[in-house]
Amino acid sequence: MFAGSIVALITPMDVRGNLCRSSLRKLVNYHINSGTSAIVSVGTTGESATLSHEEHGTVVMQTLELANEKIGVIAGTGSNDTAEAISLTKRFENSGVIGCLSVTPYYNRPTQEGLYQHFKAIANSTNLPQILYNVPSRTGCDILPETIARLSQVENIVGIKEATGDLSRINQITNLVKNDFILMSGDDATALDFMKLGGKGVISVTANIAAKQMVEICQLAHQQDFNKANKLNQSLMFLHKVLFCESNPIAVKWAAKKLGLIKSDTLRLPMTPLSVINQLQVEQALIKSGLQM
């Protein structure tokens, strides 16, 4: 369930900032038809920080409904408040989600013991599989390999999305955890190298707009056909990087609208639309990657 190309799905909104169900349907069908392994609904790329709790639940449940069991759905359930993360997690029990993705607590900057107790408490509150999400560039908080090893002993903590971009972390973690603990990349630019070193796949931003290509890269890596994988990945490398020219998901939402995958690239404040100068960069990346002629 947790391997290959998993998309960190954007949350499409109309021009008023409300959920756009028709665009969500189009996105879900796009990923079903492209062979994407699973969808992460309302992760951080899905703008969890600016959705209300009610909206958060609505987006996940609508994604499940539209997926209609044709593609697995992972719910983003992270918070910097342990009680809130538990509440979100329990909301999706018996809903049909295949697991939860839980980001490290942002701003609080807990100690390693605090991180351990936080994720352990969440896992102990549910039977749903839990995937840790480590992205210190956004949260100011880093789960160290030794803490990941402790958490891997908790029965339903099954893996981690590692978005540090530090490839040395893979061996550090692998040497400390059980063989069945799943390592997923959270950094598109280094994802193929991550898989070469034993990672099982990527939870991807780029897959929002280049789903088939990301699926193929992961399949080629699984087959250890790295020559073809490298060639395809290189064609996307400019795109991988340009999608982060402004804070995610600003650029990828603009690109998705440009490609006709969503009706509007609306974001909620404090996120603002992609600047004109970076629109030119993203458009060049779309052309260079063959997504737009």
XYZ file of C-alpha atoms in Angstrom:
293
model
C 0.000 0.000 0.000
C 2.784 2.429 0.838
C 5.156 2.257 -2.128
C 5.672 3.750 -5.568
C 4.385 7.196 -6.522
C 1.977 8.577 -3.938
C 0.680 12.073 -4.634
C 0.575 14.765 -1.962
C -2.660 16.069 -3.433
C -3.437 19.760 -3.700
C -6.834 20.896 -2.406
C -8.654 22.621 -5.284
C -10.687 25.716 -4.398
C -13.010 27.961 -6.358
C -12.384 31.692 -6.760
C -14.094 32.325 -3.403
C -11.778 29.928 -1.608
C -14.309 27.132 -1.125
C -13.629 23.491 -1.969
C -14.139 22.826 -5.694
C -15.635 19.343 -5.918
C -15.572 19.192 -9.728
C -11.835 19.917 -9.773
C -11.284 17.378 -6.988
C -13.105 14.767 -9.070
C -10.907 15.600 -12.052
C -7.746 15.280 -9.959
C -8.777 11.945 -8.436
C -9.643 10.517 -11.856
C -6.356 11.821 -13.234
C -4.453 9.831 -10.615
C -6.563 6.699 -11.033
C -5.953 6.783 -14.793
C -2.248 7.550 -14.356
C -1.584 4.585 -12.057
C -0.661 6.634 -8.982
C -0.257 4.268 -6.011
C -2.239 6.327 -3.499
C -3.430 9.826 -2.640
C -2.493 11.782 0.469
C -5.545 13.944 1.161
C -5.079 17.156 3.164
C -1.423 16.758 3.903
C 0.553 19.971 4.123
C 0.518 20.335 0.304
C -3.268 20.093 0.663
C -3.211 23.291 2.753
C -4.157 21.647 6.028
C -2.930 24.741 7.877
C -5.687 26.960 6.436
C -8.618 24.513 6.379
C -11.019 24.331 9.304
C -11.432 20.974 11.071
C -14.808 20.544 9.373
C -13.348 21.319 5.941
C -10.425 18.978 6.596
C -12.819 16.102 7.210
C -14.971 17.045 4.222
C -12.038 17.020 1.795
C -10.800 13.617 2.990
C -14.288 12.091 2.864
C -15.022 13.531 -0.583
C -11.689 12.228 -1.837
C -12.597 8.778 -0.515
C -16.006 8.954 -2.170
C -14.575 10.041 -5.517
C -11.788 7.450 -5.325
C -14.474 4.770 -4.961
C -11.876 2.212 -3.823
C -10.032 2.506 -7.154
C -7.075 4.166 -5.429
C -6.009 4.193 -1.784
C -6.444 7.368 0.262
C -4.125 8.357 3.117
C -5.430 11.078 5.427
C -3.175 13.884 6.572
C -3.745 14.065 10.328
C -0.739 15.927 11.714
C -0.858 18.799 14.190
C 1.382 20.580 16.653
C -1.235 19.739 19.305
C -1.178 16.041 20.214
C -4.845 16.047 21.277
C -5.860 17.623 17.971
C -3.815 15.082 15.986
C -5.500 12.263 17.913
C -8.926 13.781 17.241
C -8.206 14.050 13.502
C -6.864 10.508 13.389
C -9.855 9.028 15.200
C -12.225 10.892 12.876
C -11.075 8.706 9.993
C -11.296 5.334 11.718
C -13.597 2.996 9.756
C -13.817 5.606 6.992
C -11.916 3.620 4.382
C -8.584 5.461 4.554
C -5.626 3.101 4.344
C -3.498 5.065 6.795
C -2.541 8.469 8.185
C 0.357 10.813 7.465
C 1.387 12.793 10.542
C 3.781 15.723 10.259
C 6.146 16.663 13.075
C 4.750 19.328 15.416
C 5.611 22.708 13.934
C 6.648 25.809 15.885
C 6.628 24.045 19.303
C 10.052 22.518 18.568
C 9.622 19.605 21.002
C 12.553 17.576 22.255
C 13.218 14.122 20.820
C 11.420 12.676 23.854
C 8.503 14.979 23.135
C 8.384 13.763 19.532
C 8.461 10.156 20.685
C 5.631 10.669 23.167
C 3.595 12.684 20.621
C 3.669 10.055 17.875
C 3.327 7.167 20.306
C 0.189 8.724 21.807
C -1.345 9.164 18.343
C -0.518 5.605 17.309
C -1.892 4.179 20.549
C -5.206 5.944 19.951
C -5.994 4.073 16.729
C -5.529 0.902 14.714
C -4.870 2.876 11.522
C -1.339 2.567 10.087
C 0.711 5.672 10.830
C 3.362 7.238 8.601
C 5.647 9.797 10.213
C 6.457 12.919 8.198
C 9.778 14.657 8.746
C 10.209 18.022 6.996
C 12.365 20.244 9.220
C 12.666 22.993 6.590
C 8.967 23.717 7.112
C 8.421 22.721 10.745
C 11.662 23.705 12.472
C 11.651 20.230 14.004
C 13.713 17.170 13.002
C 13.003 13.575 14.013
C 16.456 12.065 14.472
C 17.182 8.487 13.340
C 17.404 7.217 16.926
C 13.906 8.554 17.651
C 12.577 7.036 14.435
C 14.033 3.712 15.571
C 12.180 3.943 18.892
C 8.938 4.830 17.128
C 9.342 1.960 14.655
C 8.817 -0.386 17.589
C 5.242 0.893 17.951
C 3.141 -1.688 16.119
C 1.120 0.544 13.795
C 3.844 3.088 13.001
C 4.770 1.562 9.662
C 7.058 4.073 7.981
C 8.278 7.602 7.426
C 8.141 10.254 4.745
C 11.668 11.690 4.896
C 11.840 15.157 3.355
C 15.171 16.396 4.671
C 16.828 15.832 1.282
C 19.753 14.342 3.220
C 20.437 10.986 1.576
C 22.775 9.930 4.380
C 19.686 9.599 6.559
C 18.567 6.486 4.666
C 21.401 4.271 5.863
C 21.274 5.806 9.324
C 17.592 4.904 9.651
C 17.814 1.545 7.875
C 20.540 0.373 10.257
C 18.280 1.048 13.243
C 14.822 -0.177 12.181
C 13.162 -3.457 11.277
C 13.300 -4.608 7.660
C 9.596 -3.992 7.140
C 9.727 -0.327 8.196
C 8.914 1.723 5.085
C 11.076 4.636 3.965
C 9.419 7.061 1.521
C 11.057 10.139 0.054
C 9.337 13.476 0.536
C 11.701 15.377 -1.741
C 11.090 15.010 -5.494
C 14.530 16.252 -6.548
C 16.327 13.485 -4.608
C 13.595 10.823 -4.709
C 15.224 8.612 -7.333
C 18.542 8.603 -5.456
C 16.535 7.840 -2.304
C 15.016 4.793 -4.012
C 18.426 3.667 -5.261
C 19.474 3.477 -1.619
C 16.489 1.387 -0.572
C 13.524 3.755 -0.358
C 10.173 2.323 -1.424
C 8.901 5.360 -3.304
C 7.974 9.015 -2.992
C 5.131 11.083 -1.593
C 5.315 13.624 -4.355
C 4.381 17.209 -5.150
C 5.470 16.845 -8.780
C 3.015 13.954 -9.216
C 0.166 16.478 -9.018
C 0.966 17.502 -12.588
C 3.288 14.750 -13.891
C 1.590 11.683 -12.474
C 2.420 9.178 -15.235
C 6.059 10.205 -15.292
C 6.425 9.834 -11.521
C 4.736 6.411 -11.647
C 7.140 5.313 -14.382
C 10.202 6.558 -12.497
C 9.150 4.564 -9.437
C 8.424 1.453 -11.499
C 11.797 1.662 -13.242
C 13.537 2.125 -9.891
C 11.708 -0.916 -8.512
C 12.946 -2.890 -11.542
C 16.416 -1.422 -10.936
C 16.461 -0.018 -14.461
C 18.230 3.112 -13.309
C 19.484 4.168 -16.740
C 15.938 4.750 -17.993
C 14.828 6.102 -14.632
C 17.682 8.628 -14.583
C 16.850 9.835 -18.088
C 13.180 10.351 -17.285
C 13.915 11.935 -13.930
C 16.405 14.333 -15.496
C 13.690 15.564 -17.847
C 11.679 16.557 -14.754
C 14.534 17.916 -12.638
C 13.955 21.582 -13.519
C 10.276 21.093 -12.693
C 11.060 19.357 -9.371
C 13.031 22.420 -8.320
C 10.888 25.196 -9.816
C 7.768 23.940 -8.049
C 9.424 25.206 -4.865
C 10.367 28.651 -6.225
C 7.741 29.951 -3.789
C 6.262 28.243 -0.754
C 4.492 25.007 -1.645
C 1.757 24.634 -2.938
C 1.747 28.062 -4.637
C 3.595 26.988 -7.794
C 2.066 23.532 -8.210
C -1.463 24.931 -7.944
C -0.673 27.492 -10.649
C 0.788 24.736 -12.842
C -2.243 22.489 -12.285
C -4.534 25.291 -13.435
C -2.283 26.010 -16.419
C -2.593 22.351 -17.453
C -6.371 22.358 -17.008
C -6.396 19.976 -14.047
C -8.172 22.477 -11.775
C -10.351 25.504 -12.488
C -8.648 27.957 -10.148
C -5.284 28.292 -8.426
C -6.913 30.024 -5.454
C -5.072 29.843 -2.136
C -6.027 31.188 1.270
C -4.124 33.918 3.040
C -1.397 34.103 4.137
C -0.558 32.190 0.926
C -0.630 34.461 -2.133
C -0.732 33.770 -5.900
C 2.399 32.902 -7.852
C 4.316 36.022 -8.893
C 4.473 36.917 -12.589
C 8.232 36.376 -12.780
C 7.896 32.881 -11.331
C 4.931 32.107 -13.586
C 7.382 32.415 -16.470
C 9.795 30.020 -14.750
C 7.117 27.428 -14.049
C 5.793 27.652 -17.603
C 9.310 27.090 -18.944
C 9.630 24.041 -16.689
C 6.319 22.647 -17.973
C 7.516 23.063 -21.550
C 10.946 21.576 -20.821
C 9.379 18.538 -19.154
C 7.016 17.970 -22.085
C 3.855 18.662 -20.111
C 2.937 21.766 -22.086
C 3.641 22.480 -25.733
